PDB file of C-alpha atoms in Angstrom:
ATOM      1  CA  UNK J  70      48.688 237.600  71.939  1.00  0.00           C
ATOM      2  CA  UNK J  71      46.159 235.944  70.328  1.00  0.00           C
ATOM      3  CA  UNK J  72      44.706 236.565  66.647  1.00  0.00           C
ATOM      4  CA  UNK J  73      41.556 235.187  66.060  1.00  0.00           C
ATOM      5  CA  UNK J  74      40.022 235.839  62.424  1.00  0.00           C
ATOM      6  CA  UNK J  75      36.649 235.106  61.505  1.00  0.00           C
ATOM      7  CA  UNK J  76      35.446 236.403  65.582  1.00  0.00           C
ATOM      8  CA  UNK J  77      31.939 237.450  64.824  1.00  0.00           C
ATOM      9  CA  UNK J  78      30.874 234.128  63.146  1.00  0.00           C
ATOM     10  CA  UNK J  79      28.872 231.194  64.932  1.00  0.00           C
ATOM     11  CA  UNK J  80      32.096 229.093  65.887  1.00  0.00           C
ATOM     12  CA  UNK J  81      34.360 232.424  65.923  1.00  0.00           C
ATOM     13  CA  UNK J  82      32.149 234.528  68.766  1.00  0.00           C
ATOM     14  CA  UNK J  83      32.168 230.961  70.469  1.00  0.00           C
ATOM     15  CA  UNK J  84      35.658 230.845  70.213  1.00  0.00           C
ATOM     16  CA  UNK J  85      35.759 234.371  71.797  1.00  0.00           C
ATOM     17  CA  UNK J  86      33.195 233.928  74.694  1.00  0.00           C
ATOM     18  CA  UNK J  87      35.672 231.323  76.114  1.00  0.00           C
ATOM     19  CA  UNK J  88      39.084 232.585  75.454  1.00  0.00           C
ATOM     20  CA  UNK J  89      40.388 233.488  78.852  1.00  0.00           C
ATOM     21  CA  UNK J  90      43.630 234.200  77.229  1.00  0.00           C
ATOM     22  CA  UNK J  91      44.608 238.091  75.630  1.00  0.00           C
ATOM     23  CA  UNK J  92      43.485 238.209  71.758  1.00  0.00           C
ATOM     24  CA  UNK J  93      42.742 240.203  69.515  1.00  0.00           C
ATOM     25  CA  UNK J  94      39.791 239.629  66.955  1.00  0.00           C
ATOM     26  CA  UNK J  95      40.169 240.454  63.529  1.00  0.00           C
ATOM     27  CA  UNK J  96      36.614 241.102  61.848  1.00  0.00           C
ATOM     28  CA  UNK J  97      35.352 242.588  58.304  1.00  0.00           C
ATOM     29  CA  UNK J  98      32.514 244.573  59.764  1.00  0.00           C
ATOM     30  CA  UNK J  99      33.276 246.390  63.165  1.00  0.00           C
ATOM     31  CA  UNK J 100      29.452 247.068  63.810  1.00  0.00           C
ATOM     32  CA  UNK J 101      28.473 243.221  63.837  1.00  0.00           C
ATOM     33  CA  UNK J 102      31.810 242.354  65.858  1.00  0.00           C
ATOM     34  CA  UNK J 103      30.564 245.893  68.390  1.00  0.00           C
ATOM     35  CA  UNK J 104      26.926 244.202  68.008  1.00  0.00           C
ATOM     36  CA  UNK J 105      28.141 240.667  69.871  1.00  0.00           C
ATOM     37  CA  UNK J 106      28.927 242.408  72.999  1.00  0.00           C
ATOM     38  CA  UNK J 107      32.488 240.661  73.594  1.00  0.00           C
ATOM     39  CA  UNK J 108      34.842 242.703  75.499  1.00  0.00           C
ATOM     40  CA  UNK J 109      37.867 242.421  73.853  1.00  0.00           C
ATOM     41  CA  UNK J 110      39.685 245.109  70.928  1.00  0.00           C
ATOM     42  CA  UNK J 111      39.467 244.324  67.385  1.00  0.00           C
ATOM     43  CA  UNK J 112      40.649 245.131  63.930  1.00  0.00           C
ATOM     44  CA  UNK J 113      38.975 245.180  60.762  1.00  0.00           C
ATOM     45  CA  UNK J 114      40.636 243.576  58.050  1.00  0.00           C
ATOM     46  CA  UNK J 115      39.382 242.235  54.643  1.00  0.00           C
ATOM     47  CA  UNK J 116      41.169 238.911  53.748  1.00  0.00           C
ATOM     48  CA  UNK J 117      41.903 239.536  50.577  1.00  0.00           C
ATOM     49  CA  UNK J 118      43.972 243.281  51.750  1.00  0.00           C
ATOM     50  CA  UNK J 119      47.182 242.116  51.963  1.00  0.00           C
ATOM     51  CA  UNK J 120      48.144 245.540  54.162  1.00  0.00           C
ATOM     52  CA  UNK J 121      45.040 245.344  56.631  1.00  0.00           C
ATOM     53  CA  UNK J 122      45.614 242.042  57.681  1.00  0.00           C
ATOM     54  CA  UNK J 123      48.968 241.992  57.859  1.00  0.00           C
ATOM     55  CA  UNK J 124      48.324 245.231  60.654  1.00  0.00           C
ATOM     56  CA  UNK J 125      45.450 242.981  62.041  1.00  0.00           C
ATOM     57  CA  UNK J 126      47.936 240.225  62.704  1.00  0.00           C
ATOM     58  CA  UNK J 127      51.219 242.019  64.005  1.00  0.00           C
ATOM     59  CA  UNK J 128      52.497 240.929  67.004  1.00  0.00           C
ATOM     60  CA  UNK J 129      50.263 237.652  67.299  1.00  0.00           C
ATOM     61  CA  UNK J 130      51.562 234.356  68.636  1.00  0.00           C
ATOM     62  CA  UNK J 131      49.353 232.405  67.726  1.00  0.00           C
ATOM     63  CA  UNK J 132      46.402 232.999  64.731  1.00  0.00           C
ATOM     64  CA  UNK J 133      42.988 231.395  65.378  1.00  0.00           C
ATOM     65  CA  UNK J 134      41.325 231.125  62.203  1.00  0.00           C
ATOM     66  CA  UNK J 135      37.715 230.811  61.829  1.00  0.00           C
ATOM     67  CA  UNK J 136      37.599 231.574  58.359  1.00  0.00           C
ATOM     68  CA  UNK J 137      36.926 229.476  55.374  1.00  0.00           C
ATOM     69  CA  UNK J 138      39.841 227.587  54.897  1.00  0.00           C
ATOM     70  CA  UNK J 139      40.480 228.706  51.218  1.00  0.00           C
ATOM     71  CA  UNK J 140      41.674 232.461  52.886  1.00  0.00           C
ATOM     72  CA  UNK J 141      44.571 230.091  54.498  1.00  0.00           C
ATOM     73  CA  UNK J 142      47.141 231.237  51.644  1.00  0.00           C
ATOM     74  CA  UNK J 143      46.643 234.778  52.517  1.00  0.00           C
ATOM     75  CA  UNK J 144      46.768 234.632  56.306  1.00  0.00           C
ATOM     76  CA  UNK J 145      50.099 232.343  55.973  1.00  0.00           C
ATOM     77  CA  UNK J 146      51.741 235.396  53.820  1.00  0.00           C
ATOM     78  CA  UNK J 147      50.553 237.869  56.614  1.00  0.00           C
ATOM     79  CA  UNK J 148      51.159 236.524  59.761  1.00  0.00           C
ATOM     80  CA  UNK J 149      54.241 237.250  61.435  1.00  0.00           C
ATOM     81  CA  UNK J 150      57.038 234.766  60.893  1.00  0.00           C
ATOM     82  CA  UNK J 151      57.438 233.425  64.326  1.00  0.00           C
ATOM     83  CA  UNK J 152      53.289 232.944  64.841  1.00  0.00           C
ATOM     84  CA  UNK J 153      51.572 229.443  65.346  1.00  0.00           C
ATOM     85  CA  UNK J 154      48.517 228.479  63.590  1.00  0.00           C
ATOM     86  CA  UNK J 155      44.738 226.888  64.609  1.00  0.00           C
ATOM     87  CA  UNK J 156      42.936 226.793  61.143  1.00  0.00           C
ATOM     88  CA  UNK J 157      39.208 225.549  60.862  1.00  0.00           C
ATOM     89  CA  UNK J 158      38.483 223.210  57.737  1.00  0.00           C
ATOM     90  CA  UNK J 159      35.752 220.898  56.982  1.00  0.00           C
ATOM     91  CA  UNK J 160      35.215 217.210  56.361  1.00  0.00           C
ATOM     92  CA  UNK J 161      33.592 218.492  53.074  1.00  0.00           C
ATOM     93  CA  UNK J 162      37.235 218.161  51.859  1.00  0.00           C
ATOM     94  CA  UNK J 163      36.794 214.465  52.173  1.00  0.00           C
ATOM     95  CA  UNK J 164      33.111 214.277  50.242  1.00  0.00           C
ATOM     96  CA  UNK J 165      33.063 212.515  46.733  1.00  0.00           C
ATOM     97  CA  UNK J 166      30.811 215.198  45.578  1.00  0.00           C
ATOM     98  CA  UNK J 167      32.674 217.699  44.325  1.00  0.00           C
ATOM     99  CA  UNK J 168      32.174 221.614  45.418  1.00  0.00           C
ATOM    100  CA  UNK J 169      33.749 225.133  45.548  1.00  0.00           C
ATOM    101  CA  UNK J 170      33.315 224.738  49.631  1.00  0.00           C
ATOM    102  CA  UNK J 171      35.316 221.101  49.575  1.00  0.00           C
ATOM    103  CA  UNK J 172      37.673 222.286  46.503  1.00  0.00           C
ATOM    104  CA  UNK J 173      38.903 225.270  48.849  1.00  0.00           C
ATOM    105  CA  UNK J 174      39.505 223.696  51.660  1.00  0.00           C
ATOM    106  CA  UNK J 175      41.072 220.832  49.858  1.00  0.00           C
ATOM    107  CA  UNK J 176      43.529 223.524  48.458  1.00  0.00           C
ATOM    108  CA  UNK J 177      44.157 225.314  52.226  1.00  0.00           C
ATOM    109  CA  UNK J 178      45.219 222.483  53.461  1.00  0.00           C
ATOM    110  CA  UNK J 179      47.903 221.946  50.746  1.00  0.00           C
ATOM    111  CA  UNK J 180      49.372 225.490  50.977  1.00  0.00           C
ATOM    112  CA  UNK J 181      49.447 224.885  54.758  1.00  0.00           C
ATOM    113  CA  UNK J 182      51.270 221.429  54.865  1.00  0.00           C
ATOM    114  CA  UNK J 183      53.777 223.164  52.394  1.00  0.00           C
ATOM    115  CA  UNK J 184      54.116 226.112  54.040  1.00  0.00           C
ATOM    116  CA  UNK J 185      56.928 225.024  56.609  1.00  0.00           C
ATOM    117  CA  UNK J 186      54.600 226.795  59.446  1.00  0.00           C
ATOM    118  CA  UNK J 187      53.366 225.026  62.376  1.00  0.00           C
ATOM    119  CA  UNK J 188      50.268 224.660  64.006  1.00  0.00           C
ATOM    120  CA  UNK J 189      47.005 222.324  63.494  1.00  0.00           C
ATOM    121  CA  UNK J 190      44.276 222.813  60.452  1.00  0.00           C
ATOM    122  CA  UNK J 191      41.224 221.033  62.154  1.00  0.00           C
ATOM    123  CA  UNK J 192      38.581 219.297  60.284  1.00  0.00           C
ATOM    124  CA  UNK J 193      35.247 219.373  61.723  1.00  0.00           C
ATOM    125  CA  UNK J 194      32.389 217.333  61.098  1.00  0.00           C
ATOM    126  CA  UNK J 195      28.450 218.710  60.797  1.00  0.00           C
ATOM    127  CA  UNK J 196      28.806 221.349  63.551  1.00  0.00           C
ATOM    128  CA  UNK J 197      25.478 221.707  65.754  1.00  0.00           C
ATOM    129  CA  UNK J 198      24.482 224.053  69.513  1.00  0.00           C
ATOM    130  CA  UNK J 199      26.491 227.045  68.318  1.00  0.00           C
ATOM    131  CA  UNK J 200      23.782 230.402  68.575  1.00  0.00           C
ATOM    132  CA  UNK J 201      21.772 230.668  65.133  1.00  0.00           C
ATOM    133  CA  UNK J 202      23.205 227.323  63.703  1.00  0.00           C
ATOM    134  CA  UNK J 203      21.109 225.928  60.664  1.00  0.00           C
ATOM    135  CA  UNK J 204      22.345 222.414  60.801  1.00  0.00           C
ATOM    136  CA  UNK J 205      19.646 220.422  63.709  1.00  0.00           C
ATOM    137  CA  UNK J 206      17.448 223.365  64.115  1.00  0.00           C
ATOM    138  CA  UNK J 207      16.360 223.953  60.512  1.00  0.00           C
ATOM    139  CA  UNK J 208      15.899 220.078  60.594  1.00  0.00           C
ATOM    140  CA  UNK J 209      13.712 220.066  63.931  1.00  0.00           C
ATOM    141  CA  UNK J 210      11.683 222.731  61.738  1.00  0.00           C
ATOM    142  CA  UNK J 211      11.458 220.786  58.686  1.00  0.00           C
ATOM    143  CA  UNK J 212      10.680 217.142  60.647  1.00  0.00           C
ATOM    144  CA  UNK J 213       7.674 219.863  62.609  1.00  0.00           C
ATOM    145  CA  UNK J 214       6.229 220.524  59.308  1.00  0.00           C
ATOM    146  CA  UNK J 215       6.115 217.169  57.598  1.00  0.00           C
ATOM    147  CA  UNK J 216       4.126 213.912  58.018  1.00  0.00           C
ATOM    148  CA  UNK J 217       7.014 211.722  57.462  1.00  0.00           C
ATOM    149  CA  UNK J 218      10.351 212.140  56.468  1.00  0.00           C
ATOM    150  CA  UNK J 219      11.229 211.531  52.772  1.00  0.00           C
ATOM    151  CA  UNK J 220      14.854 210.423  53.350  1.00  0.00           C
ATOM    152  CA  UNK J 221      17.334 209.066  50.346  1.00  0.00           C
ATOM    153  CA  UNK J 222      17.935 205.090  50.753  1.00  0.00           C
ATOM    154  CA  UNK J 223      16.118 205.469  54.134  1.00  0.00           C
ATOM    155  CA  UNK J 224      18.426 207.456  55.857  1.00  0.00           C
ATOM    156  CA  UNK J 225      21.019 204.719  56.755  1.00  0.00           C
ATOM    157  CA  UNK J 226      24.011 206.343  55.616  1.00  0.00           C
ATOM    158  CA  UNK J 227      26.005 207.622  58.585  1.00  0.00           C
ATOM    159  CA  UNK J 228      26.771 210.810  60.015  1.00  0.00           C
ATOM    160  CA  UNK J 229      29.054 212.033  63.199  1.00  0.00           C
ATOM    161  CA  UNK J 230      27.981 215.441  64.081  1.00  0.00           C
ATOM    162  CA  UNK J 231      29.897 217.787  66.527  1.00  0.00           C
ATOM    163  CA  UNK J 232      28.593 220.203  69.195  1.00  0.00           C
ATOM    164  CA  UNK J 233      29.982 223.548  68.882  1.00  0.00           C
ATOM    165  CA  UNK J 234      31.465 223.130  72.845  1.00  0.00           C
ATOM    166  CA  UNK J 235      33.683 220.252  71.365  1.00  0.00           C
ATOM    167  CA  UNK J 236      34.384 222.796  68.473  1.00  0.00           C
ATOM    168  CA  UNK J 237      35.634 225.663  70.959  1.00  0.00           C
ATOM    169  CA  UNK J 238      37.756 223.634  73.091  1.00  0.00           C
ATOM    170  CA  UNK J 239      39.526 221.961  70.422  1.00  0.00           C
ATOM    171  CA  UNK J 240      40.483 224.912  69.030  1.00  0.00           C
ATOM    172  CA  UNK J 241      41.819 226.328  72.061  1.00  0.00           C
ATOM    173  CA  UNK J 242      43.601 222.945  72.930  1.00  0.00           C
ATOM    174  CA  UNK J 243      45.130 223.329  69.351  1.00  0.00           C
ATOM    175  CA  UNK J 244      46.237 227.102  70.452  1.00  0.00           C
ATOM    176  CA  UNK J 245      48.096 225.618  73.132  1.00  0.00           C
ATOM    177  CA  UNK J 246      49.432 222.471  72.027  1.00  0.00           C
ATOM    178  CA  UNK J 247      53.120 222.685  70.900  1.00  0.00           C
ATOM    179  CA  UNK J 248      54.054 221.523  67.295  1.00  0.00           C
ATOM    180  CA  UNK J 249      57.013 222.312  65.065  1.00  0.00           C
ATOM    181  CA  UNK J 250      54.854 220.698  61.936  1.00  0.00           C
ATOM    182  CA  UNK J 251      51.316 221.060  60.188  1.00  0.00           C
ATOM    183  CA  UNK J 252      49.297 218.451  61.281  1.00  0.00           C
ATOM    184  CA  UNK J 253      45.809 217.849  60.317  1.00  0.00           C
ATOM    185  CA  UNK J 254      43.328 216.286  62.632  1.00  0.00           C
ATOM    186  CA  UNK J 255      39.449 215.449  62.074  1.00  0.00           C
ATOM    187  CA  UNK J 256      37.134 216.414  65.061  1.00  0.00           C
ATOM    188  CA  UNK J 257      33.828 214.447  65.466  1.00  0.00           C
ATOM    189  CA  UNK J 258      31.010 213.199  67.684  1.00  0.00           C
ATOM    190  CA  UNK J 259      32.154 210.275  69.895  1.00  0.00           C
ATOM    191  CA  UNK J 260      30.851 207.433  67.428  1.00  0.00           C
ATOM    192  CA  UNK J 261      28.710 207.755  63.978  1.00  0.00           C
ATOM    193  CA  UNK J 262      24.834 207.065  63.871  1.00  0.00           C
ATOM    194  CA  UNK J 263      22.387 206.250  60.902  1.00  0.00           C
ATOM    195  CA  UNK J 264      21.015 209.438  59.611  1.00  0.00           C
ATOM    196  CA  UNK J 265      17.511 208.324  60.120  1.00  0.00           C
ATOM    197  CA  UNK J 266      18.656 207.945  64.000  1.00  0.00           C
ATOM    198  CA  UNK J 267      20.345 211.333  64.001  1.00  0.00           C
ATOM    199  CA  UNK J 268      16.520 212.538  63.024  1.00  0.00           C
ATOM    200  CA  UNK J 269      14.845 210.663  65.620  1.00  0.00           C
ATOM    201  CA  UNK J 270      17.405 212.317  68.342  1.00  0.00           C
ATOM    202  CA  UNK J 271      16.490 215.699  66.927  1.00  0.00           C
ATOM    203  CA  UNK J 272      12.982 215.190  66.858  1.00  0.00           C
ATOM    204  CA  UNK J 273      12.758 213.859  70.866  1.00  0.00           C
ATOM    205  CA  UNK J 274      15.348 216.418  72.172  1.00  0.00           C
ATOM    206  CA  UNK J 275      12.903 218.891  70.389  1.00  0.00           C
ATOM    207  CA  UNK J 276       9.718 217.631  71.935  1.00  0.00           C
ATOM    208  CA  UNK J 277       8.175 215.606  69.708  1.00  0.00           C
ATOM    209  CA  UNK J 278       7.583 212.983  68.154  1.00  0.00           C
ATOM    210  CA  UNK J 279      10.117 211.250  65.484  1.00  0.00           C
ATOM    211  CA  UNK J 280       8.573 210.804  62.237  1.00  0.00           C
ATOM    212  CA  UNK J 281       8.390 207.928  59.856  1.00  0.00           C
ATOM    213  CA  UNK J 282      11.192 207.830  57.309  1.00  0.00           C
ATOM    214  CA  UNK J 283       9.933 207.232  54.027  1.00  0.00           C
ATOM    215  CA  UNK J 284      12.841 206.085  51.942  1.00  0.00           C
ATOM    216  CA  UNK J 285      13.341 207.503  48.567  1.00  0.00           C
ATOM    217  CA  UNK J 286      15.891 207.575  45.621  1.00  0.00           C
ATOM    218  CA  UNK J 287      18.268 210.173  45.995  1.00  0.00           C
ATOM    219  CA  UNK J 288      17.846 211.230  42.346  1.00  0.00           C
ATOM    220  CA  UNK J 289      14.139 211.672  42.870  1.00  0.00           C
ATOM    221  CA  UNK J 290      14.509 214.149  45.832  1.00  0.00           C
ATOM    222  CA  UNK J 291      17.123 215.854  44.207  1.00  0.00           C
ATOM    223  CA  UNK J 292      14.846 216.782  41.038  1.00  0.00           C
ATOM    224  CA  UNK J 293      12.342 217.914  43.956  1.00  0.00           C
ATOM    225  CA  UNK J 294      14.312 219.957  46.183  1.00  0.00           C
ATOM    226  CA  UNK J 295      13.374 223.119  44.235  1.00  0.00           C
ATOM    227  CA  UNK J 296       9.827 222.874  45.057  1.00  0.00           C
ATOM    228  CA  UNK J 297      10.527 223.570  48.614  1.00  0.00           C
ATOM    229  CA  UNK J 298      11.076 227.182  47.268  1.00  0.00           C
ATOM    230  CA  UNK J 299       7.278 227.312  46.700  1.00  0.00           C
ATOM    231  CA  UNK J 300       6.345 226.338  49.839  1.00  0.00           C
ATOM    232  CA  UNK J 301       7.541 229.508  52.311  1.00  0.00           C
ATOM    233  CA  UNK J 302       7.313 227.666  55.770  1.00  0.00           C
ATOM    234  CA  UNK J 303       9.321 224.570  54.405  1.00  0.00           C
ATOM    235  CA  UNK J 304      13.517 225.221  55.144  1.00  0.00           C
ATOM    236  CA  UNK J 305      15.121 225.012  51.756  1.00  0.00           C
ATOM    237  CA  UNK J 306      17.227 222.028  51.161  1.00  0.00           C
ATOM    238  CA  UNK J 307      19.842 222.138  48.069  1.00  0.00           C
ATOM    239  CA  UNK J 308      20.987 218.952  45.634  1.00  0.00           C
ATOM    240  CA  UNK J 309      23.886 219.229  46.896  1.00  0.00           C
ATOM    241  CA  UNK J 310      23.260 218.576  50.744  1.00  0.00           C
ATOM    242  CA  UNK J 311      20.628 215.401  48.956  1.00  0.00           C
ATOM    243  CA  UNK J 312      23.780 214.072  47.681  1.00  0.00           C
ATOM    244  CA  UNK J 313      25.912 214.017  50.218  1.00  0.00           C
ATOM    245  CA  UNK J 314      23.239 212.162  52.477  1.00  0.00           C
ATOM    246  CA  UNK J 315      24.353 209.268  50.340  1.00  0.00           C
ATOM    247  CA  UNK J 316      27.632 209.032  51.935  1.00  0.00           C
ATOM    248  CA  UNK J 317      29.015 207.578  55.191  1.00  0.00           C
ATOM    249  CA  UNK J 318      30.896 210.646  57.472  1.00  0.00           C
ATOM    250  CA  UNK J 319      32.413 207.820  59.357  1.00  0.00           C
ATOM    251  CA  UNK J 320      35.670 209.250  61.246  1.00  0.00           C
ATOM    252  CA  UNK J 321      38.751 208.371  63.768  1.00  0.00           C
ATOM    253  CA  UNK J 322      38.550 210.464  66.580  1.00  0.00           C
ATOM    254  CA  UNK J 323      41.744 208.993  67.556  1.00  0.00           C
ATOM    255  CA  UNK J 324      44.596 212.276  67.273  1.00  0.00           C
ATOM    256  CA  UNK J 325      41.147 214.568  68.781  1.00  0.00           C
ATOM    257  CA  UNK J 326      41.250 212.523  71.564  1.00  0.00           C
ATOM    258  CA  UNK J 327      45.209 211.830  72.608  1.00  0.00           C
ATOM    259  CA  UNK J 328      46.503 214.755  71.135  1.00  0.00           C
ATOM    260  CA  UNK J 329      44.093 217.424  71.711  1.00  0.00           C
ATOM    261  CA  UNK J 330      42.747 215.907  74.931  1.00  0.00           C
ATOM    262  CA  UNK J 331      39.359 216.501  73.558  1.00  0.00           C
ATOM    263  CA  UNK J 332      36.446 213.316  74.954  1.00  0.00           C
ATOM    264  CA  UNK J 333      33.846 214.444  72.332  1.00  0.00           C
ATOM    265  CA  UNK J 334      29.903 214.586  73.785  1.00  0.00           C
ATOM    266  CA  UNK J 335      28.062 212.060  73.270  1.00  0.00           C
ATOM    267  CA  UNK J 336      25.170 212.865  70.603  1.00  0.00           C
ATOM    268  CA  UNK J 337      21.962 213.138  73.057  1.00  0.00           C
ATOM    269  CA  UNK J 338      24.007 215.080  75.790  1.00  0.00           C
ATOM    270  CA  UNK J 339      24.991 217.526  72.698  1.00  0.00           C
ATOM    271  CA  UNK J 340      21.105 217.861  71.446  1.00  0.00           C
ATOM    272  CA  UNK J 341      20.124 218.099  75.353  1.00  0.00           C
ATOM    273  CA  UNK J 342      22.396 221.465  75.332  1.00  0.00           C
ATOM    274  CA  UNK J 343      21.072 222.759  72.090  1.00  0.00           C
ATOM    275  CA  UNK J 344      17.521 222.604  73.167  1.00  0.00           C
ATOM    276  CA  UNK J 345      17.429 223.107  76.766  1.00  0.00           C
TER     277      UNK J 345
END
């Protein structure tokens, strides 16, 4: 049996709509996990209810987490002894810039690695195509409202994005895959691309046309972020997602590839998907 927590997020129902295998998913609200329409039984559990999740998980194999990474103390303690574990992370935990998001992964990862338990905590890159994802389609909105596209240093820091289909099946490789350690592996788009490129491929697979970057200082579009507040049909973009637009995501897809068995799409294929 399966256990897969977080089920009625983006990458979670994903997750779910593919399993072909028995699980189980293990949800805080039963009405939004009833509302996605997957066949398959469920338990509510809060994460931080030591008792409900430890019923949630009983008798699972293997426990899919979907969850922020931080909860990864509390499902370790819960899970049964013999059970195998598929945790979701981030690549935030890799960012210079220093946040509550990338902090508690950061410290998941450490409890899991020291844990003794087996199984694979996977890191993924900017995740795009999964149903009601902000990541390209709030940008294809933005780049639709605006003349050109104020971008920090030009946009020529890089980026690796990942399409939720890469997302799903490396997590159910990972479910499969025998281990008797913790290993952590980084899943990414097939190669890295210039931001300003990564708008351009939005922008065509969208159905228009890409707009002219205008290159800016990243401290000056950080002090005007907040005035996209004021404007209601501009998508809000925070000082913290400025910043990190001045750093390379640059990644080895190396252990995603030989060990999960995972050939990542390439980037237009991905953006074909997400707005066909």
């Amino acid at each position: 049996m399966i256990a897969v927590i977080g089920a009625s997020g983006r990458s979670g129902a994903a997750l779910c709509r593919a399993l072909r295998e028995p699980f189980r998913a293990v949800v805080r609200s039963a009405a939004k996990w009833e509302a996605l329409g997957i066949d398959a039984p469920h338990a509510v559990a809060d994460l931080q209810d030591p008792d409900a999740l430890r019923a949630a998980l009983a008798g699972a194999s293997v426990v899919i987490s979907c969850a922020h990474a931080r909860n990864i103390p509390a499902i370790l303690a819960a899970a049964p002894e013999e059970a195998t574990f598929v945790f979701m992370g981030s690549t935030r935990r890799y960012s210079r810039w220093p946040d509550s998001h990338g902090d508690g992964v950061r410290a998941g990862e450490a409890a899991f690695l020291a844990s003794g338990r087996a199984g694979f905590l996977l890191h993924p890159t900017m995740i795009y195509g999964a149903q009601g994802e902000d990541n390209v389609q709030r940008l294809a909105a933005l780049m639709r409202r605006l003349p050109v596209l104020p971008l920090p240093g030009g946009g020529r820091n890089l980026v690796q994005p990942i399409h939720q289909d890469d997302v799903t099946d490396s997590l159910i490789a990972a479910a499969v895959e025998e281990t008797t350690q913790a290993q952590v592996i980084v899943i990414a788009g097939p190669q890295p691309v210039a931001y300003r490129d990564f708008c351009a491929a939005i922008a065509r697979a969208a159905g228009f046309r890409p707009r002219p970057v205008l290159p800016l200082p990243a401290s000056l579009l950080v002090l005007a972020s907040p005035l996209a507040r004021l404007v209601p049909s501009l998508p809000r973009i925070g000082a913290e997602e400025i910043r990190r637009l001045t750093e390379d995501k640059d990644f080895d897809t190396t252990a995603m590839r030989e060990i999960l068995g995972i050939e990542p799409l390439p980037l237009a294929e991905g953006l074909l998907r997400t707005f066909s």
